[in-house]
Amino acid sequence: MKRLKSLLPLLLLIVLGAGLFASGVLRHFDPHHIVAEEASLLAQIVAHPLLTRLMQVGAMMLAIATGLPGAIVVVFAGGMLFGVVEGTLLSSIGTSLGALILFFASRSAFEGGSHEPPALVERLRSGYHAHPASYTMFLRLVPFFPFGAVTVALAWLRCPLWLFTFATVVGGSIMIGFETALGAGLMETILREGQVSLNIFAHRRVLLPLLGMAALALAPIVIGHLRHRRDRQTPGGPR
């Protein structure tokens, strides 16, 4: 009974995420749908400035807390409707709140340490224990593993709350900034082209965020290569 009680918050989030995904709610955040309803949506934002912004924060929080697949379209919608700066701020707040909900639910589920660790934990354990602060920031800054999976893994690894929060707010917001800029670029290009096509990559407002995201994705390879070279050049280092 105690074990079920500790697992309940995480199970509820998983069930809620599955239900939201099955309902097709993400269709409302599809870039083409946003463009088609642009006039109506912008009118709603003007008429209800606080409510619409709270809805963006809430949608992002719910998507992250439940691990909703395809939640990136919510970030895109923020960029399309609120612009890069405000869209990044709103989505970052929602992401941070959602990540904290998932973190606490996961920590409750893993209390006692008697459960088998998720597979991702084993891949992250050695790096985390060697350099907890820098490694946690690295995981949040670099989109190498799924956001929700990293949150669950850090909860299992007993990451301190202050470190988890700081890395999520700072590191996570950088990636959200690129994704929000991409959403804003999608709005402009769909309005111009009428649809998403390969021509979209010719537009700077789409290409630059994609290049930024690609640079972050390649960071683990570059860092690993530099570390390997440093170890080879260090006397007595690995050969």
PDB file of C-alpha atoms in Angstrom, residues 23-233:
ATOM      1  CA  SER A  23      -7.371  13.153 -27.300  1.00  0.00           C
ATOM      2  CA  GLY A  24      -5.453  14.891 -30.080  1.00  0.00           C
ATOM      3  CA  VAL A  25      -5.177  18.119 -28.108  1.00  0.00           C
ATOM      4  CA  LEU A  26      -1.860  18.927 -29.774  1.00  0.00           C
ATOM      5  CA  ARG A  27      -3.716  19.539 -33.057  1.00  0.00           C
ATOM      6  CA  HIS A  28      -4.746  22.914 -31.651  1.00  0.00           C
ATOM      7  CA  PHE A  29      -1.059  23.883 -31.450  1.00  0.00           C
ATOM      8  CA  ASP A  30      -0.184  22.750 -34.977  1.00  0.00           C
ATOM      9  CA  PRO A  31       1.580  25.613 -36.825  1.00  0.00           C
ATOM     10  CA  HIS A  32      -0.873  25.467 -39.742  1.00  0.00           C
ATOM     11  CA  HIS A  33      -3.815  25.624 -37.346  1.00  0.00           C
ATOM     12  CA  ILE A  34      -2.248  28.614 -35.568  1.00  0.00           C
ATOM     13  CA  VAL A  35      -1.787  30.421 -38.886  1.00  0.00           C
ATOM     14  CA  ALA A  36      -5.345  29.616 -40.011  1.00  0.00           C
ATOM     15  CA  GLU A  37      -6.761  30.995 -36.757  1.00  0.00           C
ATOM     16  CA  GLU A  38      -4.231  33.816 -36.419  1.00  0.00           C
ATOM     17  CA  ALA A  39      -6.695  36.701 -36.492  1.00  0.00           C
ATOM     18  CA  SER A  40      -9.005  35.103 -33.926  1.00  0.00           C
ATOM     19  CA  LEU A  41      -6.156  34.050 -31.630  1.00  0.00           C
ATOM     20  CA  LEU A  42      -4.470  37.454 -31.713  1.00  0.00           C
ATOM     21  CA  ALA A  43      -7.819  39.095 -30.981  1.00  0.00           C
ATOM     22  CA  GLN A  44      -8.188  36.839 -27.939  1.00  0.00           C
ATOM     23  CA  ILE A  45      -4.702  37.823 -26.766  1.00  0.00           C
ATOM     24  CA  VAL A  46      -5.594  41.509 -27.045  1.00  0.00           C
ATOM     25  CA  ALA A  47      -8.953  41.016 -25.322  1.00  0.00           C
ATOM     26  CA  HIS A  48      -7.623  38.761 -22.543  1.00  0.00           C
ATOM     27  CA  PRO A  49      -3.894  39.514 -22.154  1.00  0.00           C
ATOM     28  CA  LEU A  50      -3.415  37.922 -18.733  1.00  0.00           C
ATOM     29  CA  LEU A  51      -5.611  34.862 -19.307  1.00  0.00           C
ATOM     30  CA  THR A  52      -4.025  33.963 -22.665  1.00  0.00           C
ATOM     31  CA  ARG A  53      -0.531  34.226 -21.226  1.00  0.00           C
ATOM     32  CA  LEU A  54      -1.508  32.069 -18.268  1.00  0.00           C
ATOM     33  CA  MET A  55      -2.916  29.545 -20.747  1.00  0.00           C
ATOM     34  CA  GLN A  56       0.448  29.375 -22.558  1.00  0.00           C
ATOM     35  CA  VAL A  57       2.239  28.838 -19.238  1.00  0.00           C
ATOM     36  CA  GLY A  58      -0.330  26.242 -18.162  1.00  0.00           C
ATOM     37  CA  ALA A  59      -0.225  24.341 -21.445  1.00  0.00           C
ATOM     38  CA  MET A  60       3.562  24.157 -21.294  1.00  0.00           C
ATOM     39  CA  MET A  61       3.514  23.125 -17.633  1.00  0.00           C
ATOM     40  CA  LEU A  62       1.023  20.332 -18.311  1.00  0.00           C
ATOM     41  CA  ALA A  63       2.931  19.097 -21.369  1.00  0.00           C
ATOM     42  CA  ILE A  64       6.237  18.871 -19.488  1.00  0.00           C
ATOM     43  CA  ALA A  65       4.791  17.434 -16.268  1.00  0.00           C
ATOM     44  CA  THR A  66       3.028  14.618 -18.132  1.00  0.00           C
ATOM     45  CA  GLY A  67       5.810  13.934 -20.632  1.00  0.00           C
ATOM     46  CA  LEU A  68       3.402  14.635 -23.493  1.00  0.00           C
ATOM     47  CA  PRO A  69       5.014  13.529 -26.790  1.00  0.00           C
ATOM     48  CA  GLY A  70       5.297  16.316 -29.331  1.00  0.00           C
ATOM     49  CA  ALA A  71       5.092  19.059 -26.708  1.00  0.00           C
ATOM     50  CA  ILE A  72       7.515  21.144 -28.771  1.00  0.00           C
ATOM     51  CA  VAL A  73       4.537  22.394 -30.800  1.00  0.00           C
ATOM     52  CA  VAL A  74       3.372  24.234 -27.664  1.00  0.00           C
ATOM     53  CA  VAL A  75       6.695  26.100 -27.672  1.00  0.00           C
ATOM     54  CA  PHE A  76       6.270  26.840 -31.384  1.00  0.00           C
ATOM     55  CA  ALA A  77       2.799  28.236 -30.674  1.00  0.00           C
ATOM     56  CA  GLY A  78       4.251  30.543 -28.040  1.00  0.00           C
ATOM     57  CA  GLY A  79       6.717  31.946 -30.547  1.00  0.00           C
ATOM     58  CA  MET A  80       4.087  32.321 -33.244  1.00  0.00           C
ATOM     59  CA  LEU A  81       1.593  34.150 -31.037  1.00  0.00           C
ATOM     60  CA  PHE A  82       3.718  36.049 -28.505  1.00  0.00           C
ATOM     61  CA  GLY A  83       7.007  36.597 -30.320  1.00  0.00           C
ATOM     62  CA  VAL A  84      10.472  35.370 -29.447  1.00  0.00           C
ATOM     63  CA  VAL A  85      11.117  37.241 -26.193  1.00  0.00           C
ATOM     64  CA  GLU A  86       7.719  36.916 -24.515  1.00  0.00           C
ATOM     65  CA  GLY A  87       7.124  33.446 -25.954  1.00  0.00           C
ATOM     66  CA  THR A  88      10.450  32.245 -24.529  1.00  0.00           C
ATOM     67  CA  LEU A  89       9.632  33.717 -21.117  1.00  0.00           C
ATOM     68  CA  LEU A  90       6.156  32.176 -20.945  1.00  0.00           C
ATOM     69  CA  SER A  91       7.249  28.739 -22.160  1.00  0.00           C
ATOM     70  CA  SER A  92      10.277  28.757 -19.856  1.00  0.00           C
ATOM     71  CA  ILE A  93       8.090  29.464 -16.824  1.00  0.00           C
ATOM     72  CA  GLY A  94       5.716  26.664 -17.807  1.00  0.00           C
ATOM     73  CA  THR A  95       8.580  24.273 -18.485  1.00  0.00           C
ATOM     74  CA  SER A  96      10.220  24.987 -15.134  1.00  0.00           C
ATOM     75  CA  LEU A  97       6.960  24.475 -13.225  1.00  0.00           C
ATOM     76  CA  GLY A  98       6.144  21.291 -15.139  1.00  0.00           C
ATOM     77  CA  ALA A  99       9.642  19.922 -14.592  1.00  0.00           C
ATOM     78  CA  LEU A 100       9.363  20.540 -10.841  1.00  0.00           C
ATOM     79  CA  ILE A 101       6.027  18.683 -10.713  1.00  0.00           C
ATOM     80  CA  LEU A 102       7.539  15.707 -12.563  1.00  0.00           C
ATOM     81  CA  PHE A 103      10.677  15.867 -10.389  1.00  0.00           C
ATOM     82  CA  PHE A 104       8.718  15.713  -7.125  1.00  0.00           C
ATOM     83  CA  ALA A 105       6.445  12.949  -8.440  1.00  0.00           C
ATOM     84  CA  SER A 106       9.483  10.924  -9.547  1.00  0.00           C
ATOM     85  CA  ARG A 107      11.301  11.500  -6.256  1.00  0.00           C
ATOM     86  CA  SER A 108       8.225  10.248  -4.393  1.00  0.00           C
ATOM     87  CA  ALA A 109       8.092   7.149  -6.615  1.00  0.00           C
ATOM     88  CA  PHE A 110      11.761   6.342  -6.026  1.00  0.00           C
ATOM     89  CA  GLU A 111      11.822   6.860  -2.258  1.00  0.00           C
ATOM     90  CA  GLY A 112      13.453   3.976  -0.454  1.00  0.00           C
ATOM     91  CA  GLY A 113      15.772   3.118  -3.341  1.00  0.00           C
ATOM     92  CA  SER A 114      14.429  -0.434  -3.634  1.00  0.00           C
ATOM     93  CA  HIS A 115      13.191  -0.068  -7.215  1.00  0.00           C
ATOM     94  CA  GLU A 116      15.228  -0.889 -10.295  1.00  0.00           C
ATOM     95  CA  PRO A 117      16.714   2.305 -11.763  1.00  0.00           C
ATOM     96  CA  PRO A 118      15.548   3.440 -15.207  1.00  0.00           C
ATOM     97  CA  ALA A 119      17.978   2.508 -17.979  1.00  0.00           C
ATOM     98  CA  LEU A 120      18.915   6.145 -18.548  1.00  0.00           C
ATOM     99  CA  VAL A 121      20.066   6.473 -14.922  1.00  0.00           C
ATOM    100  CA  GLU A 122      22.824   3.918 -15.483  1.00  0.00           C
ATOM    101  CA  ARG A 123      24.077   5.920 -18.468  1.00  0.00           C
ATOM    102  CA  LEU A 124      24.162   9.157 -16.486  1.00  0.00           C
ATOM    103  CA  ARG A 125      25.240   7.916 -13.058  1.00  0.00           C
ATOM    104  CA  SER A 126      29.034   8.065 -13.423  1.00  0.00           C
ATOM    105  CA  GLY A 127      29.090  11.504 -15.060  1.00  0.00           C
ATOM    106  CA  TYR A 128      26.662  12.924 -12.521  1.00  0.00           C
ATOM    107  CA  HIS A 129      28.531  11.608  -9.487  1.00  0.00           C
ATOM    108  CA  ALA A 130      31.865  12.862 -10.859  1.00  0.00           C
ATOM    109  CA  HIS A 131      30.699  16.437 -11.513  1.00  0.00           C
ATOM    110  CA  PRO A 132      27.105  16.905 -10.265  1.00  0.00           C
ATOM    111  CA  ALA A 133      26.732  20.653 -10.867  1.00  0.00           C
ATOM    112  CA  SER A 134      28.369  20.930 -14.295  1.00  0.00           C
ATOM    113  CA  TYR A 135      26.868  17.638 -15.494  1.00  0.00           C
ATOM    114  CA  THR A 136      23.331  18.635 -14.486  1.00  0.00           C
ATOM    115  CA  MET A 137      23.701  21.946 -16.311  1.00  0.00           C
ATOM    116  CA  PHE A 138      25.139  20.095 -19.302  1.00  0.00           C
ATOM    117  CA  LEU A 139      22.118  17.760 -19.434  1.00  0.00           C
ATOM    118  CA  ARG A 140      19.701  20.677 -19.383  1.00  0.00           C
ATOM    119  CA  LEU A 141      21.626  22.747 -21.895  1.00  0.00           C
ATOM    120  CA  VAL A 142      22.257  20.005 -24.449  1.00  0.00           C
ATOM    121  CA  PRO A 143      19.251  18.211 -26.054  1.00  0.00           C
ATOM    122  CA  PHE A 144      21.019  14.852 -25.979  1.00  0.00           C
ATOM    123  CA  PHE A 145      18.335  12.998 -24.007  1.00  0.00           C
ATOM    124  CA  PRO A 146      14.548  13.610 -23.747  1.00  0.00           C
ATOM    125  CA  PHE A 147      13.717  16.419 -21.302  1.00  0.00           C
ATOM    126  CA  GLY A 148      11.291  14.351 -19.237  1.00  0.00           C
ATOM    127  CA  ALA A 149      13.593  11.330 -19.099  1.00  0.00           C
ATOM    128  CA  VAL A 150      16.415  13.514 -17.765  1.00  0.00           C
ATOM    129  CA  THR A 151      14.068  14.913 -15.119  1.00  0.00           C
ATOM    130  CA  VAL A 152      13.158  11.409 -13.938  1.00  0.00           C
ATOM    131  CA  ALA A 153      16.824  10.345 -13.961  1.00  0.00           C
ATOM    132  CA  LEU A 154      17.915  13.354 -11.909  1.00  0.00           C
ATOM    133  CA  ALA A 155      15.183  12.620  -9.372  1.00  0.00           C
ATOM    134  CA  TRP A 156      16.486   9.048  -9.046  1.00  0.00           C
ATOM    135  CA  LEU A 157      20.060  10.339  -8.645  1.00  0.00           C
ATOM    136  CA  ARG A 158      18.875  12.516  -5.735  1.00  0.00           C
ATOM    137  CA  CYS A 159      19.828  15.737  -7.474  1.00  0.00           C
ATOM    138  CA  PRO A 160      19.472  18.630  -4.965  1.00  0.00           C
ATOM    139  CA  LEU A 161      16.390  20.722  -5.571  1.00  0.00           C
ATOM    140  CA  TRP A 162      18.348  23.982  -5.890  1.00  0.00           C
ATOM    141  CA  LEU A 163      20.656  22.488  -8.535  1.00  0.00           C
ATOM    142  CA  PHE A 164      17.797  20.914 -10.480  1.00  0.00           C
ATOM    143  CA  THR A 165      15.827  24.170 -10.455  1.00  0.00           C
ATOM    144  CA  PHE A 166      18.789  26.337 -11.452  1.00  0.00           C
ATOM    145  CA  ALA A 167      19.832  24.038 -14.308  1.00  0.00           C
ATOM    146  CA  THR A 168      16.248  23.727 -15.556  1.00  0.00           C
ATOM    147  CA  VAL A 169      15.567  27.470 -15.504  1.00  0.00           C
ATOM    148  CA  VAL A 170      18.891  28.540 -17.027  1.00  0.00           C
ATOM    149  CA  GLY A 171      19.858  25.634 -19.278  1.00  0.00           C
ATOM    150  CA  GLY A 172      16.358  24.696 -20.351  1.00  0.00           C
ATOM    151  CA  SER A 173      15.484  28.288 -21.245  1.00  0.00           C
ATOM    152  CA  ILE A 174      18.316  28.479 -23.766  1.00  0.00           C
ATOM    153  CA  MET A 175      16.928  25.581 -25.813  1.00  0.00           C
ATOM    154  CA  ILE A 176      13.403  26.947 -25.450  1.00  0.00           C
ATOM    155  CA  GLY A 177      14.675  30.260 -26.828  1.00  0.00           C
ATOM    156  CA  PHE A 178      15.869  28.525 -30.010  1.00  0.00           C
ATOM    157  CA  GLU A 179      12.611  26.582 -30.335  1.00  0.00           C
ATOM    158  CA  THR A 180      10.522  29.720 -29.764  1.00  0.00           C
ATOM    159  CA  ALA A 181      12.510  31.581 -32.423  1.00  0.00           C
ATOM    160  CA  LEU A 182      11.866  28.667 -34.762  1.00  0.00           C
ATOM    161  CA  GLY A 183       8.142  28.946 -34.048  1.00  0.00           C
ATOM    162  CA  ALA A 184       8.188  32.666 -34.820  1.00  0.00           C
ATOM    163  CA  GLY A 185      10.012  31.897 -38.062  1.00  0.00           C
ATOM    164  CA  LEU A 186       7.440  29.268 -38.968  1.00  0.00           C
ATOM    165  CA  MET A 187       4.656  31.816 -38.612  1.00  0.00           C
ATOM    166  CA  GLU A 188       6.385  34.171 -41.018  1.00  0.00           C
ATOM    167  CA  THR A 189       7.268  31.520 -43.587  1.00  0.00           C
ATOM    168  CA  ILE A 190       3.866  29.794 -43.583  1.00  0.00           C
ATOM    169  CA  LEU A 191       2.182  33.153 -44.110  1.00  0.00           C
ATOM    170  CA  ARG A 192       4.523  33.773 -47.038  1.00  0.00           C
ATOM    171  CA  GLU A 193       4.640  30.273 -48.548  1.00  0.00           C
ATOM    172  CA  GLY A 194       1.182  29.047 -47.558  1.00  0.00           C
ATOM    173  CA  GLN A 195       2.596  25.775 -46.218  1.00  0.00           C
ATOM    174  CA  VAL A 196       5.730  24.196 -44.794  1.00  0.00           C
ATOM    175  CA  SER A 197       8.062  23.138 -47.610  1.00  0.00           C
ATOM    176  CA  LEU A 198      11.799  22.712 -48.153  1.00  0.00           C
ATOM    177  CA  ASN A 199      11.918  26.403 -49.022  1.00  0.00           C
ATOM    178  CA  ILE A 200      11.488  27.090 -45.323  1.00  0.00           C
ATOM    179  CA  PHE A 201      15.208  26.438 -44.792  1.00  0.00           C
ATOM    180  CA  ALA A 202      16.080  29.401 -47.005  1.00  0.00           C
ATOM    181  CA  HIS A 203      14.588  31.822 -44.494  1.00  0.00           C
ATOM    182  CA  ARG A 204      16.979  33.192 -41.884  1.00  0.00           C
ATOM    183  CA  ARG A 205      14.408  33.226 -39.057  1.00  0.00           C
ATOM    184  CA  VAL A 206      14.058  29.455 -39.428  1.00  0.00           C
ATOM    185  CA  LEU A 207      17.609  28.530 -40.406  1.00  0.00           C
ATOM    186  CA  LEU A 208      19.404  30.333 -37.575  1.00  0.00           C
ATOM    187  CA  PRO A 209      17.433  28.678 -34.714  1.00  0.00           C
ATOM    188  CA  LEU A 210      17.931  25.291 -36.396  1.00  0.00           C
ATOM    189  CA  LEU A 211      21.681  25.900 -36.598  1.00  0.00           C
ATOM    190  CA  GLY A 212      21.716  26.899 -32.923  1.00  0.00           C
ATOM    191  CA  MET A 213      19.873  23.723 -31.943  1.00  0.00           C
ATOM    192  CA  ALA A 214      22.230  21.643 -34.094  1.00  0.00           C
ATOM    193  CA  ALA A 215      25.244  23.248 -32.406  1.00  0.00           C
ATOM    194  CA  LEU A 216      23.884  22.319 -28.982  1.00  0.00           C
ATOM    195  CA  ALA A 217      23.154  18.775 -30.155  1.00  0.00           C
ATOM    196  CA  LEU A 218      26.749  18.389 -31.411  1.00  0.00           C
ATOM    197  CA  ALA A 219      28.245  19.755 -28.202  1.00  0.00           C
ATOM    198  CA  PRO A 220      28.627  16.308 -26.509  1.00  0.00           C
ATOM    199  CA  ILE A 221      30.675  15.028 -29.461  1.00  0.00           C
ATOM    200  CA  VAL A 222      32.941  18.081 -29.504  1.00  0.00           C
ATOM    201  CA  ILE A 223      33.409  18.073 -25.729  1.00  0.00           C
ATOM    202  CA  GLY A 224      34.155  14.346 -25.730  1.00  0.00           C
ATOM    203  CA  HIS A 225      36.731  14.794 -28.511  1.00  0.00           C
ATOM    204  CA  LEU A 226      38.446  17.684 -26.702  1.00  0.00           C
ATOM    205  CA  ARG A 227      38.485  15.746 -23.436  1.00  0.00           C
ATOM    206  CA  HIS A 228      39.990  12.725 -25.192  1.00  0.00           C
ATOM    207  CA  ARG A 229      42.726  14.882 -26.722  1.00  0.00           C
ATOM    208  CA  ARG A 230      43.473  16.482 -23.362  1.00  0.00           C
ATOM    209  CA  ASP A 231      43.757  13.071 -21.700  1.00  0.00           C
ATOM    210  CA  ARG A 232      46.146  11.874 -24.404  1.00  0.00           C
ATOM    211  CA  GLN A 233      48.362  14.922 -24.006  1.00  0.00           C
TER     212      GLN A 233
END
